[in-house]
Structure formats: C-alpha cells, structure tokens
C-alpha positions as a Python dict, from the first residue, in 0.01 Angstrom:
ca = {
    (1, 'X'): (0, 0, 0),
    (2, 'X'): (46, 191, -279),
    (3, 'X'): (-95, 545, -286),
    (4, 'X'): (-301, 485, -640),
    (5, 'X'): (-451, 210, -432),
    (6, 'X'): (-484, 451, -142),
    (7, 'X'): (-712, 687, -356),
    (8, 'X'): (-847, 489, -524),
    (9, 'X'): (-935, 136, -348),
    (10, 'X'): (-987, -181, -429),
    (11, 'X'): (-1297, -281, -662),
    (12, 'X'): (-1618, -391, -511),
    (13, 'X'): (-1611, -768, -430),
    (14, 'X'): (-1880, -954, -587),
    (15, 'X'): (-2118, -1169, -364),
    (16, 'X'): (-2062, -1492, -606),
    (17, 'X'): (-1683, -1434, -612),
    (18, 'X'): (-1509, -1727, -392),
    (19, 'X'): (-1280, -1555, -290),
    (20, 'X'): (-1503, -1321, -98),
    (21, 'X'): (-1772, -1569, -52),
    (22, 'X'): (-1737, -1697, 263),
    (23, 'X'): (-1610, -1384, 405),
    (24, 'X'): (-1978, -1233, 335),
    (25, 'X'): (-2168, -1532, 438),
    (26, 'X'): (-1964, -1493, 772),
    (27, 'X'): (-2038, -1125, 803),
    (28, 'X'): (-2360, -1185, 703),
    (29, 'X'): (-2487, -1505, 973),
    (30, 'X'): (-2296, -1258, 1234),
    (31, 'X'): (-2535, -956, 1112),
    (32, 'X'): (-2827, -1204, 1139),
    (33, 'X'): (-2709, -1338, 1513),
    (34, 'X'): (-2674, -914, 1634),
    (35, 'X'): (-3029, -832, 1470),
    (36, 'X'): (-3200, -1121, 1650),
    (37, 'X'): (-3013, -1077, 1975),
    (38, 'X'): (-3077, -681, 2008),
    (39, 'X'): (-3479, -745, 1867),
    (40, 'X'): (-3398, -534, 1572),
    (41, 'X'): (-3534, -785, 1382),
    (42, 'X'): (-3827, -826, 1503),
    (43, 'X'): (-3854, -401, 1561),
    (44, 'X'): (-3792, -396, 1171),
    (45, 'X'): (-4074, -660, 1107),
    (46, 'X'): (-4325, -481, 1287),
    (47, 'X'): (-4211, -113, 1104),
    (48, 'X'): (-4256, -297, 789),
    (49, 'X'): (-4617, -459, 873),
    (50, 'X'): (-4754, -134, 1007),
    (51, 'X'): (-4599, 38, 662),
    (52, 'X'): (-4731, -172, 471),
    (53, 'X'): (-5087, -156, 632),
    (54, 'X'): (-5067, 197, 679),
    (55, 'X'): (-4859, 330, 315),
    (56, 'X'): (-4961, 729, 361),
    (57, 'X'): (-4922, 752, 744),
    (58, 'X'): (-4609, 556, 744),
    (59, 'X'): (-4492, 815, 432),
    (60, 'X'): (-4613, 1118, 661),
    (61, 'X'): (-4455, 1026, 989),
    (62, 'X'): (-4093, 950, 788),
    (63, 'X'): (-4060, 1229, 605),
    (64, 'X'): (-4242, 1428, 862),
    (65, 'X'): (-3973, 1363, 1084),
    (66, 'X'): (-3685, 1401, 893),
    (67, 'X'): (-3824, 1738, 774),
    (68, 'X'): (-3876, 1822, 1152),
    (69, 'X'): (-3526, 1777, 1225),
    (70, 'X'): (-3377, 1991, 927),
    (71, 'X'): (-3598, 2282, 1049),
    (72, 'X'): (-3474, 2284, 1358),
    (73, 'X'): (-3126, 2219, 1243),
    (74, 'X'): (-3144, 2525, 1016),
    (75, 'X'): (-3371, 2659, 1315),
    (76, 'X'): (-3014, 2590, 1565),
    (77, 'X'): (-2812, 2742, 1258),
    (78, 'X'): (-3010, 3019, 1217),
    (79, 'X'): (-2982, 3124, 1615),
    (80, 'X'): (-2644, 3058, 1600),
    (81, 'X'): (-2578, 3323, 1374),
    (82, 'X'): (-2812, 3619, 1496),
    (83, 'X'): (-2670, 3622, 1836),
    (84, 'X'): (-2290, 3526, 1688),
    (85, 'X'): (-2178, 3221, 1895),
    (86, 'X'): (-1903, 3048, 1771),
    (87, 'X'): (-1766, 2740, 1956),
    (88, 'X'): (-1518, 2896, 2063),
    (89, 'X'): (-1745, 3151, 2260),
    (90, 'X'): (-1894, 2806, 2394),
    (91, 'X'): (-1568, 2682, 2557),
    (92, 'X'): (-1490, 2999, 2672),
    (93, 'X'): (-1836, 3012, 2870),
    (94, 'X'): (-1730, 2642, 3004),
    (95, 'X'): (-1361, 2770, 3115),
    (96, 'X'): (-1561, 3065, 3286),
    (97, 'X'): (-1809, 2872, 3472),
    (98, 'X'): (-1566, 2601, 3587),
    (99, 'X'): (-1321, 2886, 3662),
    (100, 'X'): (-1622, 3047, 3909),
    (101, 'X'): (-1721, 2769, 4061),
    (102, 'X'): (-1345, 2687, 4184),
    (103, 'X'): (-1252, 3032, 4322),
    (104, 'X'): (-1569, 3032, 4481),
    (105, 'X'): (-1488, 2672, 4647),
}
C-alpha cells in the first residue's frame, strides 16, 4: 500500500457498482439477521411509532438528553479543574490505596 493511498483512501464504492454489489448485499442481510436477533429492530420500530405519534415530546426527550449529558460533561470538566486532578493524581490515589491495603494485610 502506497502511502498516497494511505492518506488518502480508496473512493467510496457505489451501491450499484458490481464489483461491490454483492459485498453490500452480504453486509447488509448480515446487518438485517443481528438487528432481528438482538430485537433492535423491533426496539427501533417502536422509537419510531411513538416519535411519530408524539413529534414535540420525542424532540424534547432527545435533545433533552443529549443536552443533559454535555452539562454534566462540562459539569465533570469543570470540577476537574477547580480542585486540579489530573489523571495522573488518579493513579497515584489507586497505587496508594492498593499500596495500604497490602501493608496492612
């Protein structure tokens, strides 16, 4: 492999190409067989219905959560910096505690 080929890849099969054709309807029927084994599919089906039925709650609760976790992300962040933990500090409080509990042993 060549390193212009490296950066910068291959282009995008098409779907209708033959020669990637059957390698997507294979990757696709073995996408289908994992979503109906695990019940994502039907999980998906019934996130879509209640969506669809419900447009401004279902709006509300997705970007309500997704704004829930970046606040407490930047919350975690924020924390992180007023008391000055690094992960470093982190490991070292590990190593301590582990070191502690064996002399004590």
């Amino acid at each position: 492999m060549g390193f212009k080929k490296l950066f910068i890849g291959e282009a995008m099969p098409d779907r209708e190409d033959p020669k990637y054709q059957k390698l997507h309807e294979t990757m696709f029927r073995a996408g289908q067989r994992f979503a109906e084994a695990t019940g994502l599919c039907w999980l998906m089906r019934r996130i879509r219905v209640y969506g669809y039925k419900n447009r401004k709650t279902f709006l509300v609760i997705s970007f309500g959560t997704v704004l829930f976790f970046f606040v407490l992300h930047v919350g975690r962040m924020t924390m992180a910096a007023v008391h000055g933990f690094t992960p470093q500090d982190g490991v070292e409080h590990v190593d301590s505690m582990i070191h502690r509990e064996l002399r004590s042993n």
